[in-house]
Short mmCIF file of C-alpha atoms and ligand atoms in Angstrom, two decimals:
data_model
loop_
_atom_site.label_atom_id
_atom_site.label_comp_id
_atom_site.label_asym_id
_atom_site.label_seq_id
_atom_site.Cartn_x
_atom_site.Cartn_y
_atom_site.Cartn_z
CA MET A 169 -5.13 23.11 -2.44
CA ALA A 170 -4.19 20.33 0.07
CA GLU A 171 -1.60 18.30 -0.97
CA VAL A 172 -3.43 15.27 0.34
CA GLU A 173 -6.95 14.78 0.36
CA THR A 174 -9.22 12.32 2.37
CA THR A 175 -12.73 11.21 1.87
CA ARG A 176 -14.85 8.42 3.62
CA GLU A 177 -17.55 6.59 2.47
CA GLY A 178 -19.06 4.00 4.80
CA ALA A 179 -15.78 2.21 6.61
CA VAL A 180 -13.63 3.21 3.73
CA LEU A 181 -10.93 6.13 4.04
CA THR A 182 -9.79 7.14 0.50
CA ILE A 183 -6.31 9.16 0.84
CA THR A 184 -5.55 11.18 -2.62
CA LEU A 185 -2.29 12.52 -3.25
CA ASN A 186 -3.09 15.93 -4.57
CA ARG A 187 -0.02 17.32 -6.76
CA PRO A 188 -1.49 16.30 -10.09
CA ASP A 189 0.89 18.96 -12.01
CA VAL A 190 4.11 16.94 -10.83
CA LEU A 191 2.33 13.31 -10.66
CA ASN A 192 2.14 13.58 -7.09
CA ALA A 193 5.74 13.89 -6.43
CA LEU A 194 6.51 14.00 -2.90
CA ASN A 195 7.58 17.04 -1.06
CA ALA A 196 7.75 18.10 2.78
CA ALA A 197 4.03 19.25 2.76
CA THR A 198 2.84 16.23 1.19
CA HIS A 199 4.67 14.00 3.78
CA LYS A 200 3.25 15.88 6.57
CA ALA A 201 -0.25 15.48 5.18
CA LEU A 202 0.11 11.83 4.15
CA ALA A 203 1.42 11.18 7.85
CA GLY A 204 -2.13 12.88 9.05
CA ALA A 205 -4.24 10.83 6.82
CA LEU A 206 -2.39 7.48 7.67
CA LYS A 207 -3.00 8.54 11.36
CA ALA A 208 -6.76 8.92 10.97
CA ALA A 209 -6.81 5.81 9.20
CA ARG A 210 -5.77 4.11 12.75
CA GLY A 211 -9.44 4.72 13.90
CA ASP A 212 -11.78 1.92 14.79
CA ASP A 213 -14.34 3.16 12.26
CA VAL A 214 -12.12 2.83 9.24
CA ARG A 215 -11.92 -0.66 8.30
CA ALA A 216 -9.97 -0.37 4.84
CA VAL A 217 -8.14 2.36 3.13
CA VAL A 218 -7.42 3.15 -0.58
CA ILE A 219 -4.35 5.34 -1.63
CA THR A 220 -4.54 6.99 -5.03
CA GLY A 221 -3.27 10.01 -6.86
CA ALA A 222 -4.98 13.10 -8.66
CA GLY A 223 -4.80 13.66 -12.25
CA ARG A 224 -2.64 11.30 -14.17
CA GLY A 225 0.09 10.28 -11.99
CA PHE A 226 -0.10 8.05 -8.90
CA CYS A 227 2.95 9.21 -7.35
CA VAL A 228 6.74 9.75 -8.67
CA GLY A 229 8.46 9.56 -5.76
CA GLN A 230 10.83 12.65 -4.44
CA ASP A 231 10.17 15.73 -5.79
CA LEU A 232 13.25 16.12 -7.89
CA THR A 233 12.93 20.09 -7.72
CA GLU A 234 14.08 19.84 -4.15
CA PHE A 235 17.42 18.22 -5.55
CA ARG A 236 18.12 21.13 -7.75
CA GLU A 237 20.71 22.83 -5.51
CA ASP A 238 21.82 20.26 -3.32
CA ALA A 239 20.13 16.61 -2.46
CA GLY A 240 21.11 17.51 1.30
CA ASP A 241 21.01 15.01 3.90
CA ILE A 242 19.12 12.12 2.12
CA GLY A 243 19.33 9.55 4.53
CA SER A 244 17.80 11.72 7.46
CA ARG A 245 15.02 12.71 4.94
CA LEU A 246 14.36 9.09 4.18
CA ARG A 247 14.26 8.14 8.06
CA GLY A 248 12.38 11.23 8.92
CA ASN A 249 9.74 11.07 6.21
CA TYR A 250 9.47 8.07 4.09
CA HIS A 251 10.07 5.81 6.83
CA PRO A 252 7.16 6.50 9.18
CA THR A 253 4.62 6.52 5.92
CA ILE A 254 5.83 2.89 4.99
CA LYS A 255 5.89 1.64 8.44
CA ALA A 256 2.40 3.38 8.99
CA ILE A 257 0.78 1.53 5.85
CA ARG A 258 2.34 -1.75 7.33
CA ALA A 259 1.29 -0.93 10.97
CA LEU A 260 -2.28 -0.59 9.93
CA GLU A 261 -4.26 -3.63 11.27
CA LYS A 262 -6.78 -3.42 8.18
CA PRO A 263 -6.39 -3.84 4.65
CA VAL A 264 -4.62 -0.63 2.34
CA ILE A 265 -5.28 -0.86 -1.28
CA ALA A 266 -2.94 1.24 -3.82
CA ALA A 267 -5.60 2.12 -6.60
CA VAL A 268 -2.73 2.96 -9.09
CA ASN A 269 -4.12 5.52 -11.60
CA GLY A 270 -0.98 6.68 -13.70
CA ALA A 271 3.05 6.46 -13.10
CA ALA A 272 4.36 4.98 -9.72
CA ALA A 273 7.73 5.78 -9.86
CA GLY A 274 10.84 5.76 -7.43
CA ALA A 275 9.41 5.86 -3.82
CA GLY A 276 5.91 6.21 -5.51
CA LEU A 277 6.70 2.54 -6.50
CA SER A 278 7.72 1.71 -3.31
CA LEU A 279 4.31 3.40 -1.48
CA ALA A 280 2.40 1.33 -3.94
CA CYS A 281 4.11 -1.95 -3.06
CA ALA A 282 3.99 -1.49 0.65
CA CYS A 283 0.24 -1.69 0.18
CA ASP A 284 -1.69 -4.77 0.72
CA LEU A 285 -2.79 -5.18 -2.90
CA ARG A 286 -2.60 -3.06 -5.92
CA ILE A 287 -5.45 -2.44 -8.29
CA ALA A 288 -4.42 -0.49 -11.69
CA SER A 289 -5.76 1.34 -14.33
CA ASP A 290 -4.51 0.29 -17.84
CA GLN A 291 -2.79 3.80 -18.17
CA ALA A 292 -0.52 2.86 -15.15
CA THR A 293 3.01 2.56 -15.29
CA PHE A 294 5.39 1.05 -12.71
CA VAL A 295 8.90 2.56 -13.02
CA PRO A 296 11.91 2.28 -10.43
CA ALA A 297 13.06 5.36 -11.50
CA PHE A 298 15.93 5.25 -9.14
CA VAL A 299 18.79 3.80 -11.13
CA ASN A 300 17.89 6.63 -13.69
CA ILE A 301 19.14 9.21 -11.30
CA GLY A 302 21.91 7.05 -9.94
CA LEU A 303 20.28 6.07 -6.86
CA VAL A 304 19.45 2.75 -4.82
CA PRO A 305 15.95 1.95 -4.48
CA ASP A 306 14.55 2.96 -1.17
CA SER A 307 11.45 3.25 1.24
CA GLY A 308 11.23 -0.48 1.21
CA GLY A 309 11.54 -1.02 -2.75
CA THR A 310 13.99 -3.82 -2.50
CA PHE A 311 12.14 -5.19 0.52
CA PHE A 312 8.62 -5.36 -1.09
CA VAL A 313 9.60 -5.98 -4.77
CA THR A 314 11.67 -9.07 -4.13
CA ARG A 315 8.70 -10.33 -2.09
CA LEU A 316 6.37 -9.57 -5.19
CA VAL A 317 8.48 -10.86 -7.97
CA GLY A 318 11.21 -12.91 -6.80
CA GLN A 319 15.11 -12.12 -6.51
CA ALA A 320 15.81 -12.50 -10.37
CA ARG A 321 12.99 -10.34 -11.68
CA ALA A 322 13.73 -7.82 -9.08
CA PHE A 323 17.34 -7.06 -9.84
CA GLU A 324 16.55 -7.00 -13.56
CA TRP A 325 13.76 -4.44 -12.85
CA LEU A 326 15.23 -2.17 -10.29
CA CYS A 327 18.72 -2.17 -12.03
CA SER A 328 17.40 -1.31 -15.40
CA GLY A 329 14.68 0.94 -14.71
CA ARG A 330 12.38 -0.53 -17.07
CA ARG A 331 9.17 0.80 -17.13
CA LEU A 332 6.35 -2.01 -16.84
CA THR A 333 3.07 -1.34 -18.12
CA ALA A 334 -0.44 -2.39 -16.28
CA ALA A 335 -0.74 -5.54 -18.17
CA GLU A 336 2.86 -6.44 -17.26
CA ALA A 337 2.78 -5.40 -13.64
CA GLN A 338 -0.21 -7.90 -13.63
CA ARG A 339 1.85 -10.66 -15.29
CA TRP A 340 4.50 -10.07 -12.97
CA GLY A 341 2.35 -10.36 -9.76
CA VAL A 342 2.86 -6.64 -8.83
CA VAL A 343 -0.98 -5.90 -9.24
CA SER A 344 -3.70 -8.01 -8.78
CA GLU A 345 -6.16 -6.51 -11.20
CA VAL A 346 -6.05 -4.11 -14.28
CA VAL A 347 -9.22 -1.92 -15.13
CA GLU A 348 -9.79 0.60 -17.48
CA ALA A 349 -8.82 4.03 -16.40
CA ASP A 350 -12.49 5.26 -16.02
CA ALA A 351 -13.33 2.18 -14.02
CA LEU A 352 -10.54 2.61 -11.57
CA ALA A 353 -11.95 4.54 -8.47
CA ALA A 354 -15.13 2.66 -8.62
CA ARG A 355 -13.63 -0.76 -8.55
CA ALA A 356 -11.09 0.20 -5.84
CA ALA A 357 -14.11 1.57 -3.85
CA GLU A 358 -15.76 -1.85 -4.58
CA VAL A 359 -13.00 -3.72 -3.34
CA ALA A 360 -12.38 -1.71 -0.53
CA SER A 361 -15.80 -2.04 0.78
CA GLU A 362 -15.88 -5.76 0.43
CA LEU A 363 -12.82 -5.77 2.50
CA ALA A 364 -14.22 -3.51 5.02
CA ALA A 365 -17.30 -5.80 5.69
CA LEU A 366 -14.71 -8.51 6.42
CA PRO A 367 -13.80 -9.41 10.18
CA THR A 368 -11.26 -6.60 10.21
CA ARG A 369 -9.44 -7.66 13.36
CA ALA A 370 -9.02 -11.07 11.58
CA ILE A 371 -7.73 -9.39 8.73
CA GLY A 372 -5.24 -7.48 10.65
CA MET A 373 -3.72 -10.36 12.43
CA THR A 374 -3.38 -12.08 9.01
CA LYS A 375 -1.43 -8.97 7.84
CA ARG A 376 0.70 -9.39 10.50
CA LEU A 377 1.10 -13.11 10.34
CA LEU A 378 1.97 -12.56 6.43
CA ASP A 379 4.69 -9.86 7.48
CA ARG A 380 6.50 -12.26 9.44
CA ALA A 381 6.09 -15.27 7.05
CA ALA A 382 8.98 -14.49 4.86
CA THR A 383 11.75 -14.15 7.60
CA ALA A 384 10.04 -16.68 10.59
CA THR A 385 10.91 -20.40 11.26
CA LEU A 386 8.33 -22.67 11.09
CA ASP A 387 8.35 -23.10 14.85
CA ASP A 388 8.01 -19.48 15.30
CA GLN A 389 5.19 -19.03 12.73
CA LEU A 390 3.14 -21.77 14.16
CA GLU A 391 3.51 -20.31 17.71
CA TRP A 392 2.54 -16.78 16.26
CA GLU A 393 -0.57 -18.33 14.53
CA ALA A 394 -1.61 -20.26 17.50
CA GLN A 395 -1.23 -16.81 19.66
CA LEU A 396 -3.14 -14.71 17.22
CA GLN A 397 -5.84 -17.14 16.58
CA THR A 398 -6.44 -17.28 20.17
CA ALA A 399 -6.82 -13.34 20.16
CA ALA A 400 -9.26 -14.18 16.94
CA THR A 401 -11.37 -16.55 18.87
CA GLN A 402 -12.02 -13.63 21.54
CA THR A 403 -13.31 -11.17 19.00
CA GLU A 404 -17.22 -10.66 18.48
CA ASP A 405 -16.81 -11.11 14.59
CA PHE A 406 -15.55 -14.70 15.36
CA ARG A 407 -18.81 -15.45 17.86
CA GLU A 408 -20.86 -13.94 14.97
CA GLY A 409 -19.19 -15.73 11.96
CA VAL A 410 -19.67 -19.11 14.04
CA ALA A 411 -23.16 -18.15 14.53
CA ALA A 412 -24.06 -16.98 11.27
CA PHE A 413 -22.51 -20.38 10.06
CA LEU A 414 -24.82 -22.60 12.26
CA GLU A 415 -27.92 -20.38 11.29
CA LYS A 416 -27.50 -20.53 7.73
CA ARG A 417 -27.29 -16.99 7.06
CA PRO A 418 -24.66 -14.43 5.77
CA PRO A 419 -22.42 -13.02 8.68
CA ASP A 420 -22.75 -9.38 9.79
CA PHE A 421 -19.04 -8.40 10.85
CA HIS A 422 -18.44 -5.02 12.73
CA GLY A 423 -14.64 -5.12 12.96
CA ARG A 424 -15.11 -5.90 16.65
O1 T3D B 88 15.26 13.07 -0.76
C1 T3D B 88 15.08 12.30 -0.51
O2 T3D B 88 14.19 11.87 0.52
C2 T3D B 88 15.44 10.92 -1.35
C3 T3D B 88 14.15 10.08 -1.43
C4 T3D B 88 14.21 9.44 -3.07
C5 T3D B 88 13.04 8.92 -3.23
C6 T3D B 88 12.81 8.71 -4.74
O3 T3D B 88 11.58 8.92 -4.99
S1 T3D B 88 13.98 9.06 -6.00
C7 T3D B 88 13.10 9.06 -7.36
C8 T3D B 88 12.52 10.26 -8.09
N1 T3D B 88 11.53 9.96 -9.05
C9 T3D B 88 11.85 10.02 -10.32
O4 T3D B 88 13.08 9.92 -10.63
C10 T3D B 88 10.70 9.92 -11.22
C11 T3D B 88 10.91 11.07 -12.36
N2 T3D B 88 9.80 11.34 -13.25
C12 T3D B 88 9.89 10.33 -14.36
O5 T3D B 88 10.90 9.55 -14.62
C13 T3D B 88 8.95 10.66 -15.41
O6 T3D B 88 8.25 11.71 -15.09
C14 T3D B 88 7.72 9.36 -15.43
C15 T3D B 88 8.40 8.20 -16.18
C16 T3D B 88 7.66 8.91 -13.96
C17 T3D B 88 6.39 9.61 -15.98
O7 T3D B 88 6.79 10.02 -17.42
P1 T3D B 88 5.85 11.22 -18.11
O8 T3D B 88 6.52 11.46 -19.50
O9 T3D B 88 4.44 10.49 -18.01
O10 T3D B 88 5.64 12.47 -17.39
P2 T3D B 88 6.60 13.69 -17.37
O11 T3D B 88 6.55 14.60 -18.50
O12 T3D B 88 7.84 13.22 -16.94
O13 T3D B 88 5.97 14.31 -15.84
C18 T3D B 88 4.91 15.21 -15.88
C19 T3D B 88 5.23 16.31 -14.85
O14 T3D B 88 5.64 16.06 -13.68
C20 T3D B 88 6.84 17.19 -15.57
O15 T3D B 88 6.30 18.64 -15.11
P3 T3D B 88 6.27 19.70 -16.34
O16 T3D B 88 7.15 19.51 -17.50
O17 T3D B 88 4.67 19.45 -17.14
O18 T3D B 88 6.28 20.85 -15.61
C21 T3D B 88 7.73 16.73 -14.64
O19 T3D B 88 8.95 17.38 -14.49
C22 T3D B 88 7.08 16.51 -13.49
N3 T3D B 88 7.42 15.43 -12.39
C23 T3D B 88 7.71 14.20 -12.86
N4 T3D B 88 8.24 13.22 -12.00
C24 T3D B 88 8.87 14.43 -10.89
C25 T3D B 88 8.38 15.89 -11.57
N5 T3D B 88 8.43 16.96 -10.61
C26 T3D B 88 9.37 16.65 -9.78
N6 T3D B 88 9.88 15.54 -9.15
C27 T3D B 88 9.25 14.30 -9.75
N7 T3D B 88 9.92 13.12 -9.34
#
């Protein structure tokens, strides 16, 4: 059985982590397959991506059975396996949705938080498991969680290892929507297909601007906005958007 499965529905690519017996813990083979799936997501014909998990877990981070003997060189494994995945998600110039179907723990929580938005099943839990085994958050956990919930809550959450329910995660702003477990896949597909029908180049550039916004000066951000707006006006979708507005009809964007 493949550790990662991909399916295409129109312009939406769904990537499913597929080690359900261990709540989709990440081992070397899963990292490799996930890297391949994220590479496939770069294609222009893919205009939105959903990442989810098979079975009752989303992803519980590192497969701890690989730590049984000796943790080995964790720094190298993070740089070689985890960092490329997180960076690949942020580099995708299209929306990436985490459909969090169950436990998101450790680096699995970081993975969910690296996505552009999170839709959760009411069965999902959000567990910064690192502290429970004497580790620090990695794979961008400190970066993304601080931006999502602020410094004080990030400290409280990451240092306690507290398991948030889906409802709590929504109250904290970690997830945008909670749906019944049976409805998650359909709702994620619906949101993804709505996003895929939007002007993808403008969405991708907005993503880049938002990633810079947290650390940029106002002058730098204004300049970036001006540069990317110039690029946006050169897209077919911009011309279509203006034409549709003037002709009082819905736009038909093609992501070009
Ligand atoms: O090496 C490097 O590169 C370093 C990188 C580190 C990054 C990290 O992610 S460190 C953090 C690793 N993750 C964890 O510590 C999470 C461990 N899991 C849990 O705390 C719990 O499983 C959950 C709270 C997430 C869920 O609890 P629950 O009760 O719903 O499920 P469970 O019974 O604990 O787990 C179900 C099965 O999955 C179970 O196997 P079994 O008993 O049915 O045969 C369990 O052992 C397995 N499992 C869960 N998490 C992992 C795992 N197996 C391997 N690795 C796991 N991380």
